[in-house]
Short mmCIF file of C-alpha atoms in Angstrom, two decimals:
data_model
loop_
_atom_site.label_atom_id
_atom_site.label_comp_id
_atom_site.label_asym_id
_atom_site.label_seq_id
_atom_site.Cartn_x
_atom_site.Cartn_y
_atom_site.Cartn_z
CA UNK A 45 86.88 93.00 111.07
CA UNK A 46 83.78 91.09 110.13
CA UNK A 47 83.16 90.77 106.42
CA UNK A 48 86.77 91.33 105.49
CA UNK A 49 86.45 88.52 102.93
CA UNK A 50 88.91 85.95 104.24
CA UNK A 51 87.42 83.02 102.33
CA UNK A 52 86.97 85.10 99.16
CA UNK A 53 90.61 86.25 99.32
CA UNK A 54 91.82 82.67 99.76
CA UNK A 55 89.69 81.52 96.80
CA UNK A 56 90.93 84.23 94.44
CA UNK A 57 94.57 83.67 95.64
CA UNK A 58 94.33 79.95 94.98
CA UNK A 59 92.97 80.28 91.45
CA UNK A 60 96.18 81.47 89.71
CA UNK A 61 98.24 78.78 91.46
CA UNK A 62 95.86 75.91 90.59
CA UNK A 63 93.47 77.12 87.84
CA UNK A 64 91.93 73.63 87.30
CA UNK A 65 91.44 73.00 90.98
CA UNK A 66 87.96 73.09 92.52
CA UNK A 67 87.63 75.28 95.62
CA UNK A 68 84.98 74.28 98.12
CA UNK A 69 83.98 76.83 100.77
CA UNK A 70 82.29 75.39 103.89
CA UNK A 71 80.74 77.68 106.47
CA UNK A 72 79.39 76.27 109.75
CA UNK A 73 75.63 76.39 110.10
CA UNK A 74 73.59 76.61 113.34
CA UNK A 75 74.96 74.31 116.11
CA UNK A 76 72.09 71.84 115.77
CA UNK A 77 72.93 71.30 112.04
CA UNK A 78 76.67 70.79 112.35
CA UNK A 79 76.54 66.99 112.35
CA UNK A 80 74.57 66.95 109.05
CA UNK A 81 76.86 69.68 107.67
CA UNK A 82 80.01 67.61 108.31
CA UNK A 83 78.42 64.57 106.75
CA UNK A 84 77.42 66.53 103.63
CA UNK A 85 80.80 67.97 102.56
CA UNK A 86 83.64 66.13 104.29
CA UNK A 87 83.70 63.26 101.67
CA UNK A 88 85.05 65.97 99.27
CA UNK A 89 88.29 65.94 101.24
CA UNK A 90 89.30 62.72 99.58
CA UNK A 91 88.95 63.99 96.02
CA UNK A 92 91.89 65.08 93.98
CA UNK A 93 92.14 68.69 92.67
CA UNK A 94 89.95 69.97 95.50
CA UNK A 95 90.89 72.62 97.96
CA UNK A 96 88.62 73.11 100.96
CA UNK A 97 88.17 76.38 102.82
CA UNK A 98 86.47 76.02 106.22
CA UNK A 99 85.26 79.40 107.39
CA UNK A 100 84.81 80.63 110.96
CA UNK A 101 86.24 77.60 112.68
CA UNK A 102 86.30 79.57 115.93
CA UNK A 103 82.47 79.14 116.04
CA UNK A 104 82.74 75.30 115.95
CA UNK A 105 81.95 73.35 119.15
CA UNK A 106 84.93 71.38 120.53
CA UNK A 107 83.58 67.98 119.42
CA UNK A 108 83.16 69.21 115.81
CA UNK A 109 86.65 70.75 115.75
CA UNK A 110 88.13 67.51 116.97
CA UNK A 111 86.18 65.48 114.44
CA UNK A 112 87.25 67.80 111.63
CA UNK A 113 90.91 67.74 112.70
CA UNK A 114 90.83 63.91 112.56
CA UNK A 115 89.36 63.99 109.03
CA UNK A 116 92.05 66.38 107.81
CA UNK A 117 94.78 64.24 109.32
CA UNK A 118 93.46 60.98 107.83
CA UNK A 119 92.97 62.25 104.29
CA UNK A 120 96.37 62.24 102.59
CA UNK A 121 97.27 62.24 98.93
CA UNK A 122 99.29 59.25 97.63
CA UNK A 123 101.90 61.40 95.89
CA UNK A 124 103.56 62.61 99.05
CA UNK A 125 105.74 59.64 100.03
CA UNK A 126 105.07 56.93 102.54
CA UNK A 127 102.90 59.11 104.76
CA UNK A 128 101.29 60.91 101.88
CA UNK A 129 100.69 64.64 101.56
CA UNK A 130 97.60 66.39 102.92
CA UNK A 131 95.02 67.79 100.54
CA UNK A 132 95.28 71.56 100.37
CA UNK A 133 92.93 73.30 102.84
CA UNK A 134 92.50 76.55 104.64
CA UNK A 135 90.77 77.70 107.79
CA UNK A 136 89.47 81.17 108.66
CA UNK A 137 88.81 82.64 112.10
CA UNK A 138 88.51 86.06 113.71
CA UNK A 139 92.07 85.60 115.04
CA UNK A 140 94.67 82.83 115.13
CA UNK A 141 94.32 82.60 118.90
CA UNK A 142 90.66 81.78 118.37
CA UNK A 143 91.40 78.68 116.26
CA UNK A 144 90.29 75.55 118.24
CA UNK A 145 93.14 73.75 119.91
CA UNK A 146 92.29 70.61 117.97
CA UNK A 147 92.81 72.37 114.60
CA UNK A 148 95.69 74.72 115.50
CA UNK A 149 98.45 72.07 115.09
CA UNK A 150 97.41 71.64 111.42
CA UNK A 151 98.01 75.30 110.57
CA UNK A 152 101.33 75.87 108.71
CA UNK A 153 100.91 79.51 107.73
CA UNK A 154 98.92 82.37 109.23
CA UNK A 155 97.79 85.19 106.95
CA UNK A 156 96.19 88.37 108.36
CA UNK A 157 93.43 89.81 106.20
CA UNK A 158 92.99 93.54 106.97
CA UNK A 159 89.78 95.48 106.14
CA UNK A 160 89.20 96.04 102.44
CA UNK A 161 89.89 99.78 102.73
CA UNK A 162 93.49 98.83 103.56
CA UNK A 163 93.76 96.46 100.57
CA UNK A 164 92.96 98.48 97.44
CA UNK A 165 94.85 96.03 95.27
CA UNK A 166 92.40 93.32 96.25
CA UNK A 167 89.29 95.21 95.11
CA UNK A 168 89.35 94.36 91.44
CA UNK A 169 90.44 90.70 91.79
CA UNK A 170 87.56 90.24 94.24
CA UNK A 171 85.14 92.17 92.03
CA UNK A 172 85.96 90.03 88.99
CA UNK A 173 85.63 86.90 91.15
CA UNK A 174 82.18 87.91 92.45
CA UNK A 175 80.97 88.92 88.97
CA UNK A 176 82.16 85.64 87.39
CA UNK A 177 80.52 83.55 90.09
CA UNK A 178 77.26 85.56 89.74
CA UNK A 179 77.03 85.48 85.92
CA UNK A 180 78.81 82.18 85.23
CA UNK A 181 81.28 83.80 82.82
CA UNK A 182 83.85 86.63 82.79
CA UNK A 183 82.58 90.13 83.23
CA UNK A 184 84.70 93.16 82.29
CA UNK A 185 84.94 96.56 83.98
CA UNK A 186 85.57 99.84 82.24
CA UNK A 187 88.33 102.18 83.49
CA UNK A 188 85.69 104.43 85.01
CA UNK A 189 84.20 101.58 86.97
CA UNK A 190 87.63 100.50 88.14
CA UNK A 191 88.48 103.96 89.37
CA UNK A 192 85.19 104.19 91.23
CA UNK A 193 85.52 100.76 92.87
CA UNK A 194 89.12 101.24 93.94
CA UNK A 195 88.57 104.77 95.21
CA UNK A 196 85.76 103.86 97.53
CA UNK A 197 86.50 102.98 101.21
CA UNK A 198 84.02 100.10 101.56
CA UNK A 199 82.83 100.73 105.09
CA UNK A 200 80.96 97.40 105.11
CA UNK A 201 83.97 95.55 103.73
CA UNK A 202 83.84 92.71 101.22
CA UNK A 203 80.19 91.89 101.78
CA UNK A 204 79.31 95.35 100.46
CA UNK A 205 81.62 94.92 97.48
CA UNK A 206 79.95 91.61 96.70
CA UNK A 207 76.49 93.15 96.80
CA UNK A 208 77.53 96.12 94.62
CA UNK A 209 79.25 93.91 92.03
CA UNK A 210 76.40 91.44 91.79
CA UNK A 211 73.94 94.24 91.23
CA UNK A 212 76.11 95.83 88.54
CA UNK A 213 76.93 92.57 86.83
CA UNK A 214 73.17 91.74 86.65
CA UNK A 215 72.78 94.82 84.44
CA UNK A 216 75.68 94.36 82.00
CA UNK A 217 78.50 92.07 80.86
CA UNK A 218 80.76 95.20 80.78
CA UNK A 219 80.28 97.12 83.97
CA UNK A 220 80.62 100.90 83.70
CA UNK A 221 80.38 103.63 86.37
CA UNK A 222 76.75 104.24 85.45
CA UNK A 223 75.91 100.66 86.50
CA UNK A 224 77.24 101.23 90.03
CA UNK A 225 75.01 102.48 92.88
CA UNK A 226 75.22 106.01 94.22
CA UNK A 227 76.77 104.82 97.50
CA UNK A 228 80.07 104.09 95.68
CA UNK A 229 80.44 107.80 94.73
CA UNK A 230 79.34 109.21 98.07
CA UNK A 231 81.62 110.01 100.94
CA UNK A 232 78.90 111.44 103.18
CA UNK A 233 78.34 109.46 106.43
CA UNK A 234 75.28 111.49 107.50
CA UNK A 235 71.87 109.84 107.29
CA UNK A 236 69.80 111.10 104.35
CA UNK A 237 66.09 111.44 104.06
CA UNK A 238 64.19 109.70 101.23
CA UNK A 239 64.03 112.86 99.06
CA UNK A 240 67.75 113.53 99.65
CA UNK A 241 68.57 109.97 98.61
CA UNK A 242 66.58 110.40 95.41
CA UNK A 243 68.30 113.68 94.66
CA UNK A 244 71.72 112.19 95.37
CA UNK A 245 71.03 109.13 93.16
CA UNK A 246 69.84 111.32 90.29
CA UNK A 247 72.94 113.52 90.50
CA UNK A 248 75.20 110.47 90.43
CA UNK A 249 73.24 109.03 87.50
CA UNK A 250 73.81 112.16 85.50
CA UNK A 251 77.47 112.59 86.44
CA UNK A 252 78.32 108.98 85.54
CA UNK A 253 76.99 109.28 82.00
CA UNK A 254 80.09 109.12 79.76
CA UNK A 255 81.36 112.54 78.69
CA UNK A 256 78.85 114.53 80.68
CA UNK A 257 80.13 117.87 81.97
CA UNK A 258 78.99 119.62 85.16
CA UNK A 259 77.19 122.20 83.07
CA UNK A 260 75.36 119.54 81.09
CA UNK A 261 74.51 117.61 84.23
CA UNK A 262 73.20 120.79 85.90
CA UNK A 263 71.00 121.53 82.87
CA UNK A 264 69.50 118.01 82.89
CA UNK A 265 68.86 118.27 86.63
CA UNK A 266 67.22 121.66 86.27
CA UNK A 267 69.60 123.51 88.57
CA UNK A 268 72.45 125.96 88.21
CA UNK A 269 76.00 124.72 88.03
CA UNK A 270 76.76 126.44 91.38
CA UNK A 271 73.85 124.57 92.99
CA UNK A 272 75.11 121.28 91.55
CA UNK A 273 78.58 121.90 93.01
CA UNK A 274 76.96 122.63 96.40
CA UNK A 275 74.87 119.46 96.24
CA UNK A 276 77.84 117.27 95.29
CA UNK A 277 79.79 118.74 98.26
CA UNK A 278 76.83 118.20 100.61
CA UNK A 279 76.46 114.53 99.61
CA UNK A 280 80.18 113.91 99.33
CA UNK A 281 79.83 112.84 95.67
CA UNK A 282 83.06 112.15 93.83
CA UNK A 283 83.06 110.53 90.37
CA UNK A 284 86.75 109.65 89.75
CA UNK A 285 88.17 110.73 86.41
CA UNK A 286 85.14 112.71 85.22
CA UNK A 287 85.51 116.11 83.54
CA UNK A 288 84.58 119.43 85.08
CA UNK A 289 84.76 121.59 81.99
CA UNK A 290 81.95 124.07 81.47
#
């Protein structure tokens, strides 16, 4: 699926294996800009401690794929014997069969990256990766935030997770459930009107306040507890781990 986060998954997977290595992600631009794009970043292939991820190689024209394959083949590290050893690199594509024929012989291992909803164990490594890149330092997540992020199905895949995490990390160095948008707690797929969105967001804001009960949230919202339960059911709101005591 689009937006499954292939490049992001590769980057986070590479970090523990080579923590001092620099990971360079290169994504093809519009066709008319590809020549300049290749000129800009391909010199990095010759640098030690650099891993290159070239995204969406299935969108490259044949001439660019052939040129890139030649560059990968020519750049070899001196510590790999007489022929040298290739710099670490990775390619992403919609499917292995879509990898250009010029680049396919260079592929040693194929890894399928399913949609994020099928990879709950990837959610927090990716979230921490996005938060760190956005803030420039480590950002922590409370248990409530972790439960919310890992419980959500992420219909828009990794691009949605990236947007949510960046927004939350902009607000705090320790992300809590109250810093996350209402969409993360909502299972409803029906389209909401503006007033319904405002009501949903306010309900989520109250329910994600630490220690708030349903009765307290209902009082703050100016509605009965029964009405609040009906509204949470209507909007598909679920705040993992929260208390329901009266």
